[in-house]
PDB file of C-alpha atoms in Angstrom:
ATOM      1  CA  MET A  14      13.916  41.351 -54.972  1.00  0.00           C
ATOM      2  CA  ALA A  15      12.494  39.349 -57.466  1.00  0.00           C
ATOM      3  CA  LYS A  16      14.099  41.524 -60.403  1.00  0.00           C
ATOM      4  CA  ARG A  17      17.452  41.261 -58.968  1.00  0.00           C
ATOM      5  CA  MET A  18      17.267  37.956 -58.691  1.00  0.00           C
ATOM      6  CA  LYS A  19      16.340  37.964 -62.571  1.00  0.00           C
ATOM      7  CA  PHE A  20      12.567  36.628 -62.339  1.00  0.00           C
ATOM      8  CA  SER A  21       9.720  38.936 -64.187  1.00  0.00           C
ATOM      9  CA  VAL A  22       7.015  39.925 -62.310  1.00  0.00           C
ATOM     10  CA  VAL A  23       3.369  40.425 -63.888  1.00  0.00           C
ATOM     11  CA  GLY A  24       0.739  42.016 -62.084  1.00  0.00           C
ATOM     12  CA  LEU A  25       0.189  43.340 -58.769  1.00  0.00           C
ATOM     13  CA  PRO A  26       1.297  41.552 -55.603  1.00  0.00           C
ATOM     14  CA  HIS A  27      -2.082  40.408 -54.090  1.00  0.00           C
ATOM     15  CA  TYR A  28      -3.323  39.811 -57.562  1.00  0.00           C
ATOM     16  CA  THR A  29      -0.404  37.430 -57.767  1.00  0.00           C
ATOM     17  CA  ILE A  30      -0.766  35.859 -54.031  1.00  0.00           C
ATOM     18  CA  TRP A  31      -4.964  35.388 -54.654  1.00  0.00           C
ATOM     19  CA  HIS A  32      -3.944  33.301 -57.449  1.00  0.00           C
ATOM     20  CA  LEU A  33      -1.373  31.380 -56.224  1.00  0.00           C
ATOM     21  CA  TYR A  34      -3.528  30.441 -53.040  1.00  0.00           C
ATOM     22  CA  GLU A  35      -7.076  30.388 -54.629  1.00  0.00           C
ATOM     23  CA  PRO A  36      -8.264  26.743 -54.116  1.00  0.00           C
ATOM     24  CA  SER A  37      -9.308  24.885 -57.165  1.00  0.00           C
ATOM     25  CA  VAL A  38     -12.100  22.238 -57.267  1.00  0.00           C
ATOM     26  CA  ASP A  39      -9.933  19.619 -55.983  1.00  0.00           C
ATOM     27  CA  ASP A  40      -9.282  21.840 -52.972  1.00  0.00           C
ATOM     28  CA  ILE A  41     -12.651  22.591 -51.985  1.00  0.00           C
ATOM     29  CA  ARG A  42     -14.251  18.591 -52.799  1.00  0.00           C
ATOM     30  CA  HIS A  43     -11.030  17.452 -50.281  1.00  0.00           C
ATOM     31  CA  MET A  44     -11.858  20.590 -47.732  1.00  0.00           C
ATOM     32  CA  GLU A  45     -15.474  19.107 -47.410  1.00  0.00           C
ATOM     33  CA  GLU A  46     -14.334  15.574 -47.612  1.00  0.00           C
ATOM     34  CA  MET A  47     -12.329  16.637 -44.368  1.00  0.00           C
ATOM     35  CA  GLU A  48     -15.425  18.394 -42.871  1.00  0.00           C
ATOM     36  CA  LYS A  49     -17.463  15.112 -43.163  1.00  0.00           C
ATOM     37  CA  GLU A  50     -14.760  12.918 -42.013  1.00  0.00           C
ATOM     38  CA  ARG A  51     -14.396  15.310 -39.044  1.00  0.00           C
ATOM     39  CA  LYS A  52     -18.096  15.268 -37.935  1.00  0.00           C
ATOM     40  CA  ALA A  53     -18.369  12.146 -38.442  1.00  0.00           C
ATOM     41  CA  LYS A  54     -15.515  10.873 -35.664  1.00  0.00           C
ATOM     42  CA  GLU A  55     -17.235  13.693 -33.487  1.00  0.00           C
ATOM     43  CA  ALA A  56     -20.056  11.849 -33.290  1.00  0.00           C
ATOM     44  CA  GLU A  57     -18.473   8.871 -32.691  1.00  0.00           C
ATOM     45  CA  GLU A  58     -16.607  10.044 -30.410  1.00  0.00           C
ATOM     46  CA  ALA A  59     -20.030  11.749 -28.685  1.00  0.00           C
ATOM     47  CA  ALA A  60     -21.551   8.046 -28.914  1.00  0.00           C
ATOM     48  CA  LYS A  61     -18.870   6.369 -27.198  1.00  0.00           C
ATOM     49  CA  LYS A  62     -19.040   9.300 -24.152  1.00  0.00           C
ATOM     50  CA  GLN A  63     -22.718   8.500 -23.931  1.00  0.00           C
ATOM     51  CA  LYS A  64     -22.086   4.851 -23.535  1.00  0.00           C
ATOM     52  CA  VAL A  65     -19.295   4.990 -21.415  1.00  0.00           C
ATOM     53  CA  GLU A  66     -21.350   7.464 -18.944  1.00  0.00           C
ATOM     54  CA  LYS A  67     -24.483   4.520 -19.383  1.00  0.00           C
ATOM     55  CA  ILE A  68     -22.564   2.029 -18.166  1.00  0.00           C
ATOM     56  CA  GLN A  69     -21.447   4.102 -15.513  1.00  0.00           C
ATOM     57  CA  GLU A  70     -24.685   5.031 -14.064  1.00  0.00           C
ATOM     58  CA  GLN A  71     -25.780   1.682 -14.345  1.00  0.00           C
ATOM     59  CA  PHE A  72     -23.137  -0.127 -12.302  1.00  0.00           C
ATOM     60  CA  GLU A  73     -21.993   0.865  -8.938  1.00  0.00           C
ATOM     61  CA  PRO A  74     -18.462   1.158  -8.112  1.00  0.00           C
ATOM     62  CA  LYS A  75     -17.031  -1.613  -5.957  1.00  0.00           C
ATOM     63  CA  SER A  76     -13.866   0.398  -5.486  1.00  0.00           C
ATOM     64  CA  SER A  77     -14.802   1.578  -1.776  1.00  0.00           C
ATOM     65  CA  ASP A  78     -15.798  -1.851  -1.192  1.00  0.00           C
ATOM     66  CA  TRP A  79     -12.303  -3.161  -1.839  1.00  0.00           C
ATOM     67  CA  GLU A  80     -10.394  -0.538  -0.212  1.00  0.00           C
ATOM     68  CA  LYS A  81     -12.689  -1.159   3.078  1.00  0.00           C
ATOM     69  CA  GLU A  82     -11.621  -4.442   2.635  1.00  0.00           C
ATOM     70  CA  LYS A  83      -8.150  -4.225   2.226  1.00  0.00           C
ATOM     71  CA  ALA A  84      -7.772  -1.723   5.186  1.00  0.00           C
ATOM     72  CA  GLU A  85      -9.921  -4.562   7.604  1.00  0.00           C
ATOM     73  CA  VAL A  86      -6.737  -7.022   6.052  1.00  0.00           C
ATOM     74  CA  GLN A  87      -3.710  -4.871   6.881  1.00  0.00           C
ATOM     75  CA  ASP A  88      -5.344  -3.884   9.981  1.00  0.00           C
ATOM     76  CA  LEU A  89      -5.649  -7.832  10.439  1.00  0.00           C
ATOM     77  CA  VAL A  90      -1.928  -8.521   9.509  1.00  0.00           C
ATOM     78  CA  GLN A  91      -0.944  -5.482  11.623  1.00  0.00           C
ATOM     79  CA  LYS A  92      -2.472  -7.503  14.892  1.00  0.00           C
ATOM     80  CA  ALA A  93      -0.937 -10.285  13.732  1.00  0.00           C
ATOM     81  CA  LYS A  94       2.868  -9.072  13.737  1.00  0.00           C
ATOM     82  CA  ASN A  95       2.275  -6.912  17.109  1.00  0.00           C
ATOM     83  CA  GLU A  96       1.505 -10.363  18.315  1.00  0.00           C
ATOM     84  CA  GLU A  97       3.998 -12.510  17.712  1.00  0.00           C
ATOM     85  CA  LYS A  98       6.700  -9.608  18.705  1.00  0.00           C
ATOM     86  CA  GLU A  99       5.046 -10.130  22.385  1.00  0.00           C
ATOM     87  CA  GLN A 100       5.010 -13.671  22.299  1.00  0.00           C
ATOM     88  CA  GLU A 101       9.007 -13.210  21.521  1.00  0.00           C
ATOM     89  CA  LYS A 102       9.141 -10.389  23.928  1.00  0.00           C
ATOM     90  CA  LYS A 103       7.204 -13.065  26.538  1.00  0.00           C
ATOM     91  CA  ARG A 104      10.055 -15.920  25.219  1.00  0.00           C
ATOM     92  CA  LYS A 105      13.001 -13.811  26.291  1.00  0.00           C
ATOM     93  CA  GLU A 106      11.596 -12.967  29.587  1.00  0.00           C
ATOM     94  CA  GLU A 107      11.140 -16.450  30.383  1.00  0.00           C
ATOM     95  CA  GLN A 108      15.005 -17.756  29.078  1.00  0.00           C
ATOM     96  CA  LYS A 109      16.427 -14.208  31.391  1.00  0.00           C
ATOM     97  CA  ALA A 110      14.731 -15.564  33.891  1.00  0.00           C
ATOM     98  CA  LYS A 111      15.427 -19.316  33.244  1.00  0.00           C
ATOM     99  CA  GLU A 112      19.184 -17.970  32.604  1.00  0.00           C
ATOM    100  CA  GLU A 113      19.069 -16.342  36.355  1.00  0.00           C
ATOM    101  CA  ALA A 114      17.090 -19.447  38.180  1.00  0.00           C
ATOM    102  CA  LYS A 115      20.493 -21.810  36.352  1.00  0.00           C
ATOM    103  CA  LYS A 116      23.252 -18.736  38.023  1.00  0.00           C
ATOM    104  CA  GLU A 117      21.358 -18.914  41.393  1.00  0.00           C
ATOM    105  CA  PRO A 118      23.489 -20.878  43.917  1.00  0.00           C
ATOM    106  CA  LYS A 119      22.212 -24.628  44.740  1.00  0.00           C
ATOM    107  CA  LYS A 120      21.761 -25.372  48.481  1.00  0.00           C
ATOM    108  CA  ASP A 121      22.741 -28.804  49.385  1.00  0.00           C
ATOM    109  CA  GLY A 122      20.335 -31.517  49.159  1.00  0.00           C
ATOM    110  CA  ALA A 123      21.009 -32.170  53.062  1.00  0.00           C
ATOM    111  CA  GLU A 124      20.175 -28.118  53.804  1.00  0.00           C
ATOM    112  CA  ALA A 125      17.080 -28.779  51.873  1.00  0.00           C
ATOM    113  CA  LYS A 126      15.709 -31.528  54.126  1.00  0.00           C
ATOM    114  CA  GLN A 127      16.504 -29.250  57.229  1.00  0.00           C
ATOM    115  CA  GLU A 128      14.826 -26.010  56.220  1.00  0.00           C
ATOM    116  CA  LYS A 129      11.368 -28.227  55.082  1.00  0.00           C
ATOM    117  CA  ARG A 130      12.267 -30.077  58.717  1.00  0.00           C
ATOM    118  CA  GLU A 131      12.178 -26.893  60.226  1.00  0.00           C
ATOM    119  CA  GLU A 132       8.891 -25.228  58.463  1.00  0.00           C
ATOM    120  CA  VAL A 133       6.854 -28.631  59.528  1.00  0.00           C
ATOM    121  CA  ILE A 134       8.137 -29.145  62.739  1.00  0.00           C
ATOM    122  CA  HIS A 135       7.594 -25.426  63.696  1.00  0.00           C
ATOM    123  CA  GLU A 136       3.815 -25.502  61.770  1.00  0.00           C
ATOM    124  CA  ALA A 137       3.239 -28.618  63.997  1.00  0.00           C
ATOM    125  CA  TRP A 138       4.539 -27.901  67.780  1.00  0.00           C
ATOM    126  CA  GLY A 139       4.647 -24.062  67.346  1.00  0.00           C
ATOM    127  CA  VAL A 140       7.833 -22.525  68.069  1.00  0.00           C
ATOM    128  CA  ASP A 141       8.883 -23.531  71.563  1.00  0.00           C
ATOM    129  CA  GLU A 142       9.036 -27.077  70.678  1.00  0.00           C
ATOM    130  CA  LYS A 143      11.116 -27.292  67.563  1.00  0.00           C
ATOM    131  CA  GLU A 144      14.509 -30.089  68.079  1.00  0.00           C
ATOM    132  CA  LYS A 145      17.640 -28.502  67.960  1.00  0.00           C
ATOM    133  CA  ALA A 146      19.658 -29.114  65.220  1.00  0.00           C
ATOM    134  CA  VAL A 147      21.436 -32.135  64.584  1.00  0.00           C
ATOM    135  CA  PRO A 148      25.330 -30.940  64.107  1.00  0.00           C
ATOM    136  CA  LYS A 149      26.810 -33.000  60.908  1.00  0.00           C
ATOM    137  CA  GLN A 150      29.546 -35.169  61.690  1.00  0.00           C
TER     138      GLN A 150
END
């Protein structure tokens, strides 16, 4: 293939490839520096991990306390909402009762007095001794 492209080929292919990819002294030094950097980075990460673990062991997590308090607050809010709904229902029922009372026909003042008088007479003298009702004039 190289001959078709008019290049000259010298040596065996494995020998040529080997020499093309053979690392130089500078490459070896660079690889050593990269290896040192990698080891330093790993050591730094391990130190950070140990520090975090030590902090977590020393301090108690407070998330469970926060969750309990949050649940209590939500319960209180829910109870307040329920009480408000109950009060609203009672108000509506009272309002309906007032409207129904207004719709009932009212008795005349004379009729109401006569009924009260009959009750008083009934209680005081008994059924036999009631006064006869006076017709209206």
